[in-house]
Amino acid sequence: MSKTEQVINYLNQLKEVLLKEKTILIENDGAKLPEIIQEKEDIMVTLSAFSEENVEMEKLSVLSREIKSLQETNLMLTEQSMRYTETMLEHIKKAAKQNNTYSKKGTFDQTKKSTLLDQSL
């Protein structure tokens, strides 16, 4: 197997891992991310061992563009998830600061308790 074929093989593996990562990010299944990240790192380490010598770079261009596009999509999905999490945390903090709730008698009451998860009825 030529060096070019080996590199193409590893790039195809990387593409498959990126597709799995995209699915995981869309499904918001963060528990699987560390495994995927490790797979990506392992492939990248292997690819970095290849030199451009004896590799036909023009054969890699289409595949490398696909990989770049997938990586950009995954980055965008990650950033979107982080923004969503930050927004939700801000709303939770704001709600926790208000401390307005109803008393056990059904009247409006300003208490010192958090309104987020108060189960003391």
mmCIF file with all atom_site columns, C-alpha atoms in Angstrom:
data_model
loop_
_atom_site.group_PDB
_atom_site.id
_atom_site.type_symbol
_atom_site.label_atom_id
_atom_site.label_alt_id
_atom_site.label_comp_id
_atom_site.label_asym_id
_atom_site.label_entity_id
_atom_site.label_seq_id
_atom_site.pdbx_PDB_ins_code
_atom_site.Cartn_x
_atom_site.Cartn_y
_atom_site.Cartn_z
_atom_site.occupancy
_atom_site.B_iso_or_equiv
_atom_site.pdbx_formal_charge
_atom_site.auth_seq_id
_atom_site.auth_comp_id
_atom_site.auth_asym_id
_atom_site.auth_atom_id
_atom_site.pdbx_PDB_model_num
ATOM 1   C CA . MET A 1 1   ? 0.000   0.000  0.000  1.00 0.00 ? 1   MET A CA 1
ATOM 2   C CA . SER A 1 2   ? 1.427   3.366  -1.009 1.00 0.00 ? 2   SER A CA 1
ATOM 3   C CA . LYS A 1 3   ? 1.811   6.251  1.403  1.00 0.00 ? 3   LYS A CA 1
ATOM 4   C CA . THR A 1 4   ? -0.969  8.104  -0.378 1.00 0.00 ? 4   THR A CA 1
ATOM 5   C CA . GLU A 1 5   ? -3.339  5.169  0.063  1.00 0.00 ? 5   GLU A CA 1
ATOM 6   C CA . GLN A 1 6   ? -2.406  4.909  3.735  1.00 0.00 ? 6   GLN A CA 1
ATOM 7   C CA . VAL A 1 7   ? -3.093  8.603  4.277  1.00 0.00 ? 7   VAL A CA 1
ATOM 8   C CA . ILE A 1 8   ? -6.415  8.321  2.412  1.00 0.00 ? 8   ILE A CA 1
ATOM 9   C CA . ASN A 1 9   ? -7.332  5.374  4.625  1.00 0.00 ? 9   ASN A CA 1
ATOM 10  C CA . TYR A 1 10  ? -6.616  7.363  7.801  1.00 0.00 ? 10  TYR A CA 1
ATOM 11  C CA . LEU A 1 11  ? -8.456  10.394 6.434  1.00 0.00 ? 11  LEU A CA 1
ATOM 12  C CA . ASN A 1 12  ? -11.496 8.211  5.738  1.00 0.00 ? 12  ASN A CA 1
ATOM 13  C CA . GLN A 1 13  ? -11.305 6.919  9.312  1.00 0.00 ? 13  GLN A CA 1
ATOM 14  C CA . LEU A 1 14  ? -11.144 10.505 10.555 1.00 0.00 ? 14  LEU A CA 1
ATOM 15  C CA . LYS A 1 15  ? -14.149 11.415 8.417  1.00 0.00 ? 15  LYS A CA 1
ATOM 16  C CA . GLU A 1 16  ? -16.143 8.537  9.941  1.00 0.00 ? 16  GLU A CA 1
ATOM 17  C CA . VAL A 1 17  ? -15.195 9.624  13.458 1.00 0.00 ? 17  VAL A CA 1
ATOM 18  C CA . LEU A 1 18  ? -16.247 13.198 12.653 1.00 0.00 ? 18  LEU A CA 1
ATOM 19  C CA . LEU A 1 19  ? -19.598 11.946 11.370 1.00 0.00 ? 19  LEU A CA 1
ATOM 20  C CA . LYS A 1 20  ? -20.080 10.005 14.626 1.00 0.00 ? 20  LYS A CA 1
ATOM 21  C CA . GLU A 1 21  ? -19.124 13.123 16.585 1.00 0.00 ? 21  GLU A CA 1
ATOM 22  C CA . LYS A 1 22  ? -21.674 15.171 14.628 1.00 0.00 ? 22  LYS A CA 1
ATOM 23  C CA . THR A 1 23  ? -24.416 12.671 15.472 1.00 0.00 ? 23  THR A CA 1
ATOM 24  C CA . ILE A 1 24  ? -23.414 12.680 19.138 1.00 0.00 ? 24  ILE A CA 1
ATOM 25  C CA . LEU A 1 25  ? -23.448 16.481 19.243 1.00 0.00 ? 25  LEU A CA 1
ATOM 26  C CA . ILE A 1 26  ? -26.859 16.659 17.573 1.00 0.00 ? 26  ILE A CA 1
ATOM 27  C CA . GLU A 1 27  ? -28.266 14.068 19.986 1.00 0.00 ? 27  GLU A CA 1
ATOM 28  C CA . ASN A 1 28  ? -26.632 15.917 22.903 1.00 0.00 ? 28  ASN A CA 1
ATOM 29  C CA . ASP A 1 29  ? -25.009 12.717 24.194 1.00 0.00 ? 29  ASP A CA 1
ATOM 30  C CA . GLY A 1 30  ? -21.974 14.194 25.921 1.00 0.00 ? 30  GLY A CA 1
ATOM 31  C CA . ALA A 1 31  ? -21.048 10.952 27.661 1.00 0.00 ? 31  ALA A CA 1
ATOM 32  C CA . LYS A 1 32  ? -19.792 9.537  24.366 1.00 0.00 ? 32  LYS A CA 1
ATOM 33  C CA . LEU A 1 33  ? -17.659 12.567 23.457 1.00 0.00 ? 33  LEU A CA 1
ATOM 34  C CA . PRO A 1 34  ? -14.463 11.637 25.361 1.00 0.00 ? 34  PRO A CA 1
ATOM 35  C CA . GLU A 1 35  ? -14.213 8.367  23.438 1.00 0.00 ? 35  GLU A CA 1
ATOM 36  C CA . ILE A 1 36  ? -14.705 10.151 20.102 1.00 0.00 ? 36  ILE A CA 1
ATOM 37  C CA . ILE A 1 37  ? -12.172 12.834 20.996 1.00 0.00 ? 37  ILE A CA 1
ATOM 38  C CA . GLN A 1 38  ? -9.633  10.138 21.852 1.00 0.00 ? 38  GLN A CA 1
ATOM 39  C CA . GLU A 1 39  ? -10.250 8.431  18.502 1.00 0.00 ? 39  GLU A CA 1
ATOM 40  C CA . LYS A 1 40  ? -9.712  11.732 16.698 1.00 0.00 ? 40  LYS A CA 1
ATOM 41  C CA . GLU A 1 41  ? -6.499  12.380 18.610 1.00 0.00 ? 41  GLU A CA 1
ATOM 42  C CA . ASP A 1 42  ? -5.163  8.896  17.833 1.00 0.00 ? 42  ASP A CA 1
ATOM 43  C CA . ILE A 1 43  ? -5.844  9.312  14.114 1.00 0.00 ? 43  ILE A CA 1
ATOM 44  C CA . MET A 1 44  ? -4.321  12.798 14.076 1.00 0.00 ? 44  MET A CA 1
ATOM 45  C CA . VAL A 1 45  ? -1.165  11.547 15.790 1.00 0.00 ? 45  VAL A CA 1
ATOM 46  C CA . THR A 1 46  ? -0.876  8.807  13.186 1.00 0.00 ? 46  THR A CA 1
ATOM 47  C CA . LEU A 1 47  ? -1.440  11.264 10.337 1.00 0.00 ? 47  LEU A CA 1
ATOM 48  C CA . SER A 1 48  ? 1.118   13.695 11.724 1.00 0.00 ? 48  SER A CA 1
ATOM 49  C CA . ALA A 1 49  ? 3.781   10.968 11.414 1.00 0.00 ? 49  ALA A CA 1
ATOM 50  C CA . PHE A 1 50  ? 3.457   11.065 7.614  1.00 0.00 ? 50  PHE A CA 1
ATOM 51  C CA . SER A 1 51  ? 5.583   13.521 5.694  1.00 0.00 ? 51  SER A CA 1
ATOM 52  C CA . GLU A 1 52  ? 4.430   15.105 2.456  1.00 0.00 ? 52  GLU A CA 1
ATOM 53  C CA . GLU A 1 53  ? 7.227   13.248 0.720  1.00 0.00 ? 53  GLU A CA 1
ATOM 54  C CA . ASN A 1 54  ? 5.901   10.472 -1.520 1.00 0.00 ? 54  ASN A CA 1
ATOM 55  C CA . VAL A 1 55  ? 2.278   11.485 -0.850 1.00 0.00 ? 55  VAL A CA 1
ATOM 56  C CA . GLU A 1 56  ? 0.225   12.691 -3.771 1.00 0.00 ? 56  GLU A CA 1
ATOM 57  C CA . MET A 1 57  ? -1.355  15.732 -2.151 1.00 0.00 ? 57  MET A CA 1
ATOM 58  C CA . GLU A 1 58  ? -3.746  16.445 -5.030 1.00 0.00 ? 58  GLU A CA 1
ATOM 59  C CA . LYS A 1 59  ? -5.508  13.130 -4.330 1.00 0.00 ? 59  LYS A CA 1
ATOM 60  C CA . LEU A 1 60  ? -6.205  14.278 -0.781 1.00 0.00 ? 60  LEU A CA 1
ATOM 61  C CA . SER A 1 61  ? -7.801  17.627 -1.558 1.00 0.00 ? 61  SER A CA 1
ATOM 62  C CA . VAL A 1 62  ? -11.458 16.561 -1.837 1.00 0.00 ? 62  VAL A CA 1
ATOM 63  C CA . LEU A 1 63  ? -11.306 14.385 1.262  1.00 0.00 ? 63  LEU A CA 1
ATOM 64  C CA . SER A 1 64  ? -9.464  17.025 3.270  1.00 0.00 ? 64  SER A CA 1
ATOM 65  C CA . ARG A 1 65  ? -12.110 19.649 2.333  1.00 0.00 ? 65  ARG A CA 1
ATOM 66  C CA . GLU A 1 66  ? -14.871 17.286 3.485  1.00 0.00 ? 66  GLU A CA 1
ATOM 67  C CA . ILE A 1 67  ? -13.038 16.759 6.779  1.00 0.00 ? 67  ILE A CA 1
ATOM 68  C CA . LYS A 1 68  ? -12.547 20.488 7.237  1.00 0.00 ? 68  LYS A CA 1
ATOM 69  C CA . SER A 1 69  ? -16.239 21.103 6.614  1.00 0.00 ? 69  SER A CA 1
ATOM 70  C CA . LEU A 1 70  ? -17.255 18.401 9.104  1.00 0.00 ? 70  LEU A CA 1
ATOM 71  C CA . GLN A 1 71  ? -14.872 19.788 11.699 1.00 0.00 ? 71  GLN A CA 1
ATOM 72  C CA . GLU A 1 72  ? -16.319 23.291 11.237 1.00 0.00 ? 72  GLU A CA 1
ATOM 73  C CA . THR A 1 73  ? -19.865 21.915 11.577 1.00 0.00 ? 73  THR A CA 1
ATOM 74  C CA . ASN A 1 74  ? -18.939 20.061 14.761 1.00 0.00 ? 74  ASN A CA 1
ATOM 75  C CA . LEU A 1 75  ? -17.301 23.184 16.156 1.00 0.00 ? 75  LEU A CA 1
ATOM 76  C CA . MET A 1 76  ? -20.450 25.180 15.400 1.00 0.00 ? 76  MET A CA 1
ATOM 77  C CA . LEU A 1 77  ? -22.630 22.533 17.104 1.00 0.00 ? 77  LEU A CA 1
ATOM 78  C CA . THR A 1 78  ? -20.351 22.567 20.156 1.00 0.00 ? 78  THR A CA 1
ATOM 79  C CA . GLU A 1 79  ? -20.453 26.365 20.388 1.00 0.00 ? 79  GLU A CA 1
ATOM 80  C CA . GLN A 1 80  ? -24.237 26.352 19.990 1.00 0.00 ? 80  GLN A CA 1
ATOM 81  C CA . SER A 1 81  ? -24.582 23.828 22.799 1.00 0.00 ? 81  SER A CA 1
ATOM 82  C CA . MET A 1 82  ? -22.335 25.898 25.046 1.00 0.00 ? 82  MET A CA 1
ATOM 83  C CA . ARG A 1 83  ? -24.349 29.077 24.333 1.00 0.00 ? 83  ARG A CA 1
ATOM 84  C CA . TYR A 1 84  ? -27.577 27.226 25.118 1.00 0.00 ? 84  TYR A CA 1
ATOM 85  C CA . THR A 1 85  ? -26.145 25.931 28.396 1.00 0.00 ? 85  THR A CA 1
ATOM 86  C CA . GLU A 1 86  ? -24.909 29.399 29.366 1.00 0.00 ? 86  GLU A CA 1
ATOM 87  C CA . THR A 1 87  ? -28.300 30.934 28.546 1.00 0.00 ? 87  THR A CA 1
ATOM 88  C CA . MET A 1 88  ? -30.128 28.324 30.608 1.00 0.00 ? 88  MET A CA 1
ATOM 89  C CA . LEU A 1 89  ? -27.773 28.875 33.552 1.00 0.00 ? 89  LEU A CA 1
ATOM 90  C CA . GLU A 1 90  ? -28.373 32.630 33.384 1.00 0.00 ? 90  GLU A CA 1
ATOM 91  C CA . HIS A 1 91  ? -32.138 32.087 33.442 1.00 0.00 ? 91  HIS A CA 1
ATOM 92  C CA . ILE A 1 92  ? -31.823 29.689 36.369 1.00 0.00 ? 92  ILE A CA 1
ATOM 93  C CA . LYS A 1 93  ? -29.656 32.168 38.296 1.00 0.00 ? 93  LYS A CA 1
ATOM 94  C CA . LYS A 1 94  ? -32.120 34.968 37.591 1.00 0.00 ? 94  LYS A CA 1
ATOM 95  C CA . ALA A 1 95  ? -35.071 32.859 38.750 1.00 0.00 ? 95  ALA A CA 1
ATOM 96  C CA . ALA A 1 96  ? -33.213 31.805 41.890 1.00 0.00 ? 96  ALA A CA 1
ATOM 97  C CA . LYS A 1 97  ? -32.536 35.451 42.805 1.00 0.00 ? 97  LYS A CA 1
ATOM 98  C CA . GLN A 1 98  ? -36.185 36.510 42.544 1.00 0.00 ? 98  GLN A CA 1
ATOM 99  C CA . ASN A 1 99  ? -37.369 34.277 45.392 1.00 0.00 ? 99  ASN A CA 1
ATOM 100 C CA . ASN A 1 100 ? -41.040 35.009 44.694 1.00 0.00 ? 100 ASN A CA 1
ATOM 101 C CA . THR A 1 101 ? -43.368 32.104 45.357 1.00 0.00 ? 101 THR A CA 1
ATOM 102 C CA . TYR A 1 102 ? -46.705 31.197 46.847 1.00 0.00 ? 102 TYR A CA 1
ATOM 103 C CA . SER A 1 103 ? -47.022 30.245 50.503 1.00 0.00 ? 103 SER A CA 1
ATOM 104 C CA . LYS A 1 104 ? -48.662 27.078 51.774 1.00 0.00 ? 104 LYS A CA 1
ATOM 105 C CA . LYS A 1 105 ? -51.850 29.119 52.274 1.00 0.00 ? 105 LYS A CA 1
ATOM 106 C CA . GLY A 1 106 ? -51.916 30.088 48.580 1.00 0.00 ? 106 GLY A CA 1
ATOM 107 C CA . THR A 1 107 ? -50.936 33.727 49.002 1.00 0.00 ? 107 THR A CA 1
ATOM 108 C CA . PHE A 1 108 ? -48.069 35.427 47.205 1.00 0.00 ? 108 PHE A CA 1
ATOM 109 C CA . ASP A 1 109 ? -44.998 35.425 49.392 1.00 0.00 ? 109 ASP A CA 1
ATOM 110 C CA . GLN A 1 110 ? -41.477 36.739 49.051 1.00 0.00 ? 110 GLN A CA 1
ATOM 111 C CA . THR A 1 111 ? -39.325 34.163 50.778 1.00 0.00 ? 111 THR A CA 1
ATOM 112 C CA . LYS A 1 112 ? -35.658 33.480 51.139 1.00 0.00 ? 112 LYS A CA 1
ATOM 113 C CA . LYS A 1 113 ? -36.076 30.079 49.502 1.00 0.00 ? 113 LYS A CA 1
ATOM 114 C CA . SER A 1 114 ? -35.155 29.339 45.926 1.00 0.00 ? 114 SER A CA 1
ATOM 115 C CA . THR A 1 115 ? -38.123 29.122 43.579 1.00 0.00 ? 115 THR A CA 1
ATOM 116 C CA . LEU A 1 116 ? -36.408 26.671 41.306 1.00 0.00 ? 116 LEU A CA 1
ATOM 117 C CA . LEU A 1 117 ? -36.786 23.367 43.142 1.00 0.00 ? 117 LEU A CA 1
ATOM 118 C CA . ASP A 1 118 ? -38.735 24.112 46.306 1.00 0.00 ? 118 ASP A CA 1
ATOM 119 C CA . GLN A 1 119 ? -40.589 20.904 47.238 1.00 0.00 ? 119 GLN A CA 1
ATOM 120 C CA . SER A 1 120 ? -41.675 21.924 50.744 1.00 0.00 ? 120 SER A CA 1
ATOM 121 C CA . LEU A 1 121 ? -45.455 21.966 50.338 1.00 0.00 ? 121 LEU A CA 1
#
